[in-house]
């Protein structure tokens, strides 16, 4: 028995005890006169009659009141039933959406619109389901039904996300721009903007957003590095005809990006093609100081101008720390070739060939030796290395 039941039982016992006690005193009488009638009652019976009459009148009043309010109660019951059904439909719509049953999700969301309070949530669920079915016109119709002010940010961000997913980058950015007028930069909005800017190949914005999202830990570090490198590479290629703009962009990159072997190799290649070899050499040397990389060593001879001696001296200083690096020996061989130091060039290239374990390096070394012997007039040796370079290529 609950505490409330115990309290009511105690009250009933108290009332019973009081009635039993009062019932012993029956000295009073009540006389009711209504000519020509006269009624004599004991006091106890009169009190009991008054109580019974009160209860009967109260019960009658309650019955009349309930009958009077019956239409309102029926209407309230129907509204409650409709609300419960609409809420159940909304729950079904969400469950079907995430279960991949998009047609059912859209139908359940339509049923959930039976009550106005579900308009925003149900319309967004239906829009997402229609988008998954590639029904873009119907998707936009559902989005247009989201009219409540408090749902506008959700509508715009959902629209931007879905349009970016459908490769409508301009539409996604337009929705984001409309949303940003309300203030605040949400992480998910920036992620959607990043996808849209990638589709539009706005690499400056991609680079900026990738850095921002990486700082906010909203991108995996490996993905952030890949995105930053991709954006920087494309920005460098866009400036491949303007050396000053290319160098200005290079200086604007972060230290980590300038030290990236991949980016440094690309920048050096572009600067060499623009006859800016001293700047290309500096970029390669700075990157090698941080990351010892084969592609930079192979690029290094291309950065030599008319006088390759300073580069040979620099490369020989590296040789003390990397005595058996095949790529470094190959670079030294090419530099000595450019400086017409034929004996040293042959020695370095043959050493590189012995140590090379990379197919591309073997092919390049054979070709370099072939050109060297061709220049020296030793055509038989040149032919042997040309043949060896061809045989070293794996045909798939």
Coordinates of C-alpha atoms in Angstrom, one line a residue, residues 89 93 103-115 122-123 126 138 142 145:
X89 CA 4.6 9.3 -38.3
X93 CA 9.9 9.0 -41.1
X103 CA 10.1 6.5 -50.2
X104 CA 8.5 5.4 -46.9
X105 CA 10.3 8.2 -45.1
X106 CA 8.8 10.8 -47.4
X107 CA 5.3 9.3 -47.1
X108 CA 5.6 9.2 -43.3
X109 CA 6.9 12.8 -43.2
X110 CA 3.8 13.9 -45.3
X111 CA 1.6 12.2 -42.7
X112 CA 3.4 14.0 -39.9
X113 CA 2.3 17.3 -41.4
X114 CA -1.1 16.7 -39.9
X115 CA -0.1 19.1 -37.1
X122 CA 8.9 16.7 -41.3
X123 CA 9.7 18.9 -44.3
X126 CA 11.1 14.6 -46.6
X138 CA 10.5 17.7 -55.1
X142 CA 9.8 20.4 -49.4
X145 CA 7.7 24.5 -46.9

